[in-house]
Coordinates of C-alpha atoms in Angstrom, one line a residue:
I1 CA 0.0 0.0 0.0
P2 CA 1.4 3.4 -0.9
P3 CA 2.0 6.3 1.5
G4 CA -1.2 7.6 3.1
T5 CA -3.6 7.1 6.0
Y6 CA -5.5 3.8 6.3
R7 CA -8.0 2.2 8.7
V8 CA -6.5 -1.3 9.1
N9 CA -7.8 -3.8 11.6
T10 CA -4.6 -4.8 13.4
A11 CA -6.3 -7.9 14.8
L12 CA -6.4 -9.2 11.2
F13 CA -3.5 -7.6 9.5
S14 CA 0.0 -6.4 10.4
V15 CA 1.8 -3.8 8.3
K16 CA 5.5 -3.6 7.9
L17 CA 7.1 -0.4 6.5
V18 CA 9.8 -0.7 3.8
P19 CA 11.5 2.1 1.8
V20 CA 10.2 3.1 -1.6
L21 CA 12.4 1.7 -4.3
E22 CA 14.4 4.4 -6.0
I23 CA 16.2 3.8 -9.3
P24 CA 18.4 6.7 -10.1
E25 CA 19.1 8.1 -13.6
G26 CA 21.6 6.1 -15.6
K27 CA 20.6 2.9 -13.8
L28 CA 18.0 0.2 -14.4
G29 CA 16.5 -2.5 -12.2
M30 CA 16.9 -6.2 -12.8
V31 CA 14.0 -8.0 -11.2
T32 CA 13.8 -11.4 -9.6
T33 CA 10.3 -12.5 -8.5
Q34 CA 9.4 -15.0 -5.7
D35 CA 6.1 -16.1 -7.1
G36 CA 4.6 -17.2 -10.4
A37 CA 4.7 -20.2 -12.7
P38 CA 7.9 -22.1 -13.0
L39 CA 10.2 -21.2 -15.9
K40 CA 10.1 -23.5 -19.0
T41 CA 12.9 -25.9 -19.5
G42 CA 15.8 -24.2 -21.3
E43 CA 14.8 -20.6 -20.4
I44 CA 16.9 -18.5 -18.0
A45 CA 14.4 -15.6 -17.4
G46 CA 10.7 -14.9 -17.5
R47 CA 9.2 -13.2 -20.5
E48 CA 7.4 -9.9 -20.2
V49 CA 3.7 -10.0 -19.4
P50 CA 1.3 -7.1 -19.4
G51 CA -0.9 -5.4 -16.7
H52 CA 1.2 -5.6 -13.5
N53 CA 2.3 -1.9 -13.4
T54 CA 6.0 -2.7 -13.4
F55 CA 5.8 -5.5 -10.9
Q56 CA 4.0 -3.3 -8.4
D57 CA 0.8 -5.4 -8.7
G58 CA 2.0 -8.9 -7.8
E59 CA -1.4 -10.5 -8.1
A60 CA -1.8 -9.2 -11.7
F61 CA 1.6 -10.4 -12.6
V62 CA 0.8 -14.0 -11.5
T63 CA -2.6 -14.1 -13.1
S64 CA -1.2 -12.8 -16.4
G65 CA 1.1 -15.8 -16.6
G66 CA 4.3 -14.3 -15.1
T67 CA 7.0 -16.7 -14.0
K68 CA 9.1 -16.8 -10.8
G69 CA 12.8 -16.1 -11.0
L70 CA 14.9 -13.7 -13.1
Q71 CA 12.8 -11.4 -15.4
A72 CA 13.8 -10.2 -18.9
Q73 CA 11.9 -7.0 -18.3
V74 CA 13.8 -4.2 -16.5
M75 CA 12.6 -1.3 -14.4
M76 CA 13.5 2.2 -15.6
P77 CA 14.6 5.1 -13.4
G78 CA 11.9 6.3 -11.0
S79 CA 10.2 5.5 -7.7
Y80 CA 8.3 2.3 -7.2
Y81 CA 6.1 0.8 -4.5
L82 CA 7.4 -2.7 -4.6
N83 CA 6.7 -5.5 -2.2
P84 CA 10.1 -7.0 -1.3
N85 CA 8.4 -10.3 -0.4
F86 CA 7.3 -10.6 -4.0
A87 CA 10.2 -9.2 -5.9
T88 CA 13.8 -8.1 -5.4
V89 CA 15.6 -5.6 -7.6
E90 CA 19.3 -5.4 -8.4
L91 CA 20.6 -2.1 -9.9
A92 CA 22.8 -2.1 -13.0
N93 CA 24.2 0.5 -15.4
M94 CA 22.5 1.4 -18.6
T95 CA 24.3 0.0 -21.7
E96 CA 26.2 2.7 -23.5
V97 CA 27.3 2.5 -27.1
T98 CA 29.8 5.2 -27.7
I99 CA 30.2 7.3 -30.8
G100 CA 32.2 5.5 -33.5
H101 CA 30.9 2.1 -32.4
A102 CA 28.0 -0.2 -33.1
G103 CA 26.5 -2.4 -30.3
V104 CA 26.0 -6.0 -31.4
V105 CA 23.4 -7.7 -29.1
I106 CA 23.6 -11.3 -28.2
A107 CA 20.3 -12.3 -26.6
F108 CA 19.9 -15.3 -24.3
V109 CA 16.1 -15.0 -24.1
G110 CA 13.2 -14.8 -26.5
E111 CA 11.8 -17.0 -29.2
P112 CA 14.3 -19.1 -31.2
G113 CA 14.8 -17.0 -34.3
A114 CA 15.2 -18.1 -37.9
D115 CA 18.5 -17.2 -39.6
V116 CA 18.1 -14.1 -41.8
T117 CA 21.5 -14.1 -43.5
G118 CA 20.7 -16.6 -46.2
E119 CA 23.0 -19.1 -47.8
G120 CA 25.9 -16.7 -48.3
F121 CA 26.8 -16.6 -44.6
K122 CA 27.5 -20.0 -43.0
H123 CA 29.4 -18.9 -39.8
G124 CA 26.5 -18.3 -37.4
N125 CA 22.9 -17.3 -37.2
L126 CA 21.7 -13.8 -37.2
V127 CA 18.1 -13.2 -36.0
K128 CA 15.6 -10.4 -35.8
P129 CA 15.7 -8.1 -32.7
G130 CA 13.8 -9.6 -29.8
Q131 CA 14.6 -13.2 -30.7
R132 CA 17.3 -15.4 -29.1
G133 CA 20.7 -15.2 -30.8
V134 CA 22.8 -12.5 -32.4
W135 CA 20.6 -9.6 -33.6
V136 CA 21.1 -8.7 -37.2
E137 CA 20.5 -5.0 -36.5
P138 CA 23.2 -3.4 -34.3
L139 CA 22.6 -0.6 -31.8
D140 CA 23.6 2.9 -32.8
P141 CA 25.5 5.2 -30.3
G142 CA 23.3 6.0 -27.3
M143 CA 22.1 4.7 -23.9
Y144 CA 20.0 1.5 -23.8
P145 CA 18.0 -0.1 -20.9
I146 CA 19.3 -3.7 -21.6
N147 CA 19.3 -6.4 -19.0
P148 CA 22.9 -7.5 -18.7
K149 CA 21.8 -10.8 -17.2
T150 CA 19.7 -11.7 -20.3
N151 CA 21.6 -9.9 -23.1
H152 CA 25.3 -9.2 -23.9
V153 CA 26.3 -6.2 -26.0
V154 CA 29.6 -6.3 -27.8
S155 CA 31.0 -2.9 -28.9
V156 CA 32.4 -3.0 -32.4
P157 CA 34.4 0.0 -33.6
T158 CA 33.0 1.4 -36.9
T159 CA 35.8 3.9 -37.5
N160 CA 39.2 3.1 -38.9
V161 CA 41.2 0.9 -36.5
V162 CA 45.0 0.9 -36.5
L163 CA 46.8 -2.3 -35.4
N164 CA 50.5 -2.2 -34.8
W165 CA 52.8 -5.2 -35.2
A166 CA 55.5 -3.4 -33.2
T167 CA 56.8 -4.4 -29.8
G168 CA 56.0 -1.8 -27.2
K169 CA 53.6 0.2 -29.4
T170 CA 49.9 -0.1 -28.6
E171 CA 46.9 2.0 -29.6
A172 CA 44.3 3.2 -27.1
H173 CA 41.8 0.4 -28.0
K174 CA 44.4 -2.2 -26.8
L175 CA 43.4 -4.7 -29.5
D176 CA 47.1 -4.9 -30.6
A177 CA 48.5 -5.2 -27.1
K178 CA 49.6 -8.8 -27.7
L179 CA 51.0 -8.1 -31.2
S180 CA 54.7 -7.8 -31.6
T181 CA 57.3 -7.0 -34.3
I182 CA 57.4 -9.6 -37.1
T183 CA 60.6 -11.5 -37.5
V184 CA 61.3 -12.7 -41.1
R185 CA 64.1 -14.6 -42.9
S186 CA 65.2 -13.7 -46.4
S187 CA 66.2 -16.1 -49.1
D188 CA 69.9 -15.5 -48.5
G189 CA 69.6 -16.5 -44.8
F190 CA 69.4 -13.1 -43.1
T191 CA 67.0 -12.6 -40.3
F192 CA 65.5 -9.1 -39.7
N193 CA 62.5 -7.5 -38.0
L194 CA 59.5 -5.6 -39.5
D195 CA 57.3 -3.1 -37.9
V196 CA 53.9 -3.2 -39.6
S197 CA 50.7 -1.2 -39.2
Q198 CA 47.4 -2.4 -40.6
I199 CA 44.4 -0.1 -40.9
I200 CA 41.0 -1.9 -40.9
H201 CA 37.4 -0.8 -41.1
I202 CA 34.3 -2.8 -40.1
P203 CA 31.1 -1.3 -41.6
R204 CA 28.1 -1.0 -39.3
S205 CA 26.1 -3.5 -41.2
S206 CA 28.9 -6.0 -41.0
A207 CA 29.4 -5.8 -37.3
P208 CA 26.9 -8.5 -36.4
K209 CA 28.5 -10.9 -38.9
V210 CA 31.9 -10.3 -37.4
I211 CA 30.6 -11.1 -33.9
A212 CA 28.6 -14.1 -35.0
R213 CA 31.7 -15.5 -36.6
F214 CA 34.4 -14.7 -34.0
G215 CA 32.6 -13.7 -30.8
S216 CA 34.7 -10.7 -30.1
M217 CA 37.1 -8.2 -31.7
D218 CA 40.0 -9.8 -29.8
N219 CA 39.3 -13.1 -31.5
L220 CA 39.2 -11.4 -34.9
V221 CA 42.7 -10.1 -34.3
T222 CA 44.2 -13.3 -32.9
Q223 CA 42.4 -15.8 -35.3
V224 CA 42.6 -13.8 -38.6
L225 CA 44.6 -10.6 -38.6
E226 CA 47.7 -11.9 -36.7
P227 CA 48.3 -15.1 -38.8
T228 CA 47.3 -13.5 -42.1
I229 CA 49.6 -10.5 -41.9
G230 CA 52.5 -12.3 -40.1
N231 CA 52.5 -15.2 -42.6
Y232 CA 52.3 -12.9 -45.6
F233 CA 55.4 -11.0 -44.7
R234 CA 57.3 -14.2 -43.8
N235 CA 56.5 -15.7 -47.1
A236 CA 57.3 -12.5 -49.0
A237 CA 60.7 -12.3 -47.3
Q238 CA 61.6 -15.8 -48.2
K239 CA 61.1 -15.0 -51.9
S240 CA 63.7 -12.2 -51.8
D241 CA 67.2 -11.5 -50.6
A242 CA 67.6 -9.0 -47.8
I243 CA 69.0 -6.1 -49.9
S244 CA 66.2 -6.4 -52.5
F245 CA 63.5 -6.4 -49.8
L246 CA 64.9 -3.2 -48.4
K247 CA 65.2 -1.5 -51.8
E248 CA 61.8 -2.6 -52.9
R249 CA 60.0 -1.4 -49.8
T250 CA 57.3 0.6 -51.6
Q251 CA 56.6 -2.3 -54.0
R252 CA 56.4 -4.7 -51.1
Q253 CA 54.0 -2.4 -49.2
G254 CA 51.7 -2.2 -52.3
E255 CA 51.7 -5.9 -52.8
A256 CA 50.9 -6.5 -49.1
R257 CA 48.0 -4.0 -49.2
E258 CA 46.5 -5.8 -52.2
H259 CA 46.9 -9.3 -50.8
I260 CA 45.6 -8.5 -47.3
Q261 CA 42.6 -6.6 -48.8
H262 CA 41.6 -9.7 -50.7
A263 CA 42.2 -12.0 -47.7
L264 CA 40.1 -10.0 -45.3
E265 CA 37.1 -9.5 -47.6
Q266 CA 35.8 -13.0 -46.9
Y267 CA 35.7 -12.1 -43.1
D268 CA 33.5 -9.0 -43.8
V269 CA 36.4 -6.7 -42.8
Q270 CA 37.8 -3.9 -45.0
A271 CA 41.5 -3.5 -45.2
V272 CA 42.1 0.2 -45.6
D273 CA 45.9 0.3 -45.8
T274 CA 49.0 -1.7 -44.9
L275 CA 52.1 0.2 -43.9
I276 CA 55.7 -1.0 -43.3
G277 CA 57.5 0.8 -40.6
D278 CA 61.0 0.2 -39.3
I279 CA 63.0 -2.6 -40.9

């Protein structure tokens, strides 16, 4: 019962006062209910049901088919008269997608979705928003009330990203933190080191495909970019003597750019430029 004056027969009822639930700006409430139907097998959270005034009417929640346990629906900032014997609330931060990024949503709840990518993409299923799986539509920059217990949002940079194969040199995004200078051997037996920078771009529309295929940007770097670029320069050095490799630096750089552009196309990643630094 909300704040006010009531004529309650204390021989029949006892009243316990509890604080009003306050959810501050920039936060959301993750709800766990203590009553309702049991969750279906294979589900981790209850689906949204209508008519319970954001969990403030517990009886309406139960009669509408609500389930006990973790709920997919979240509570927005505001004040709520919530019965703590019916539901408990845990605060979490809103999901922020920063400028220059796209947010790829991996949903753990919802109806199983049919793949919308067609026959051309065979490395994972992309589904419509609201269904279970990787959403085909990414989130644009902004703040979103997404339940972190039922959804995971992967931030994918959509601006040009520079990766350095140079020991001790790391960009702010830290994706190249584990990359190091490439050691190669020429055809005449000389071993020397190459510092290489690779500029890549992931279009907004391709971000879900990259995550469906690799799971994260770190996996893209370690599973594709690192072996592709490292092996190319090792193979190129073995076909040339050391002096020729040094003299034909510009030509080598152009050949590397063309080869890597072609190699990354199949992974929905655009290779903008390949630059050879110190030799």
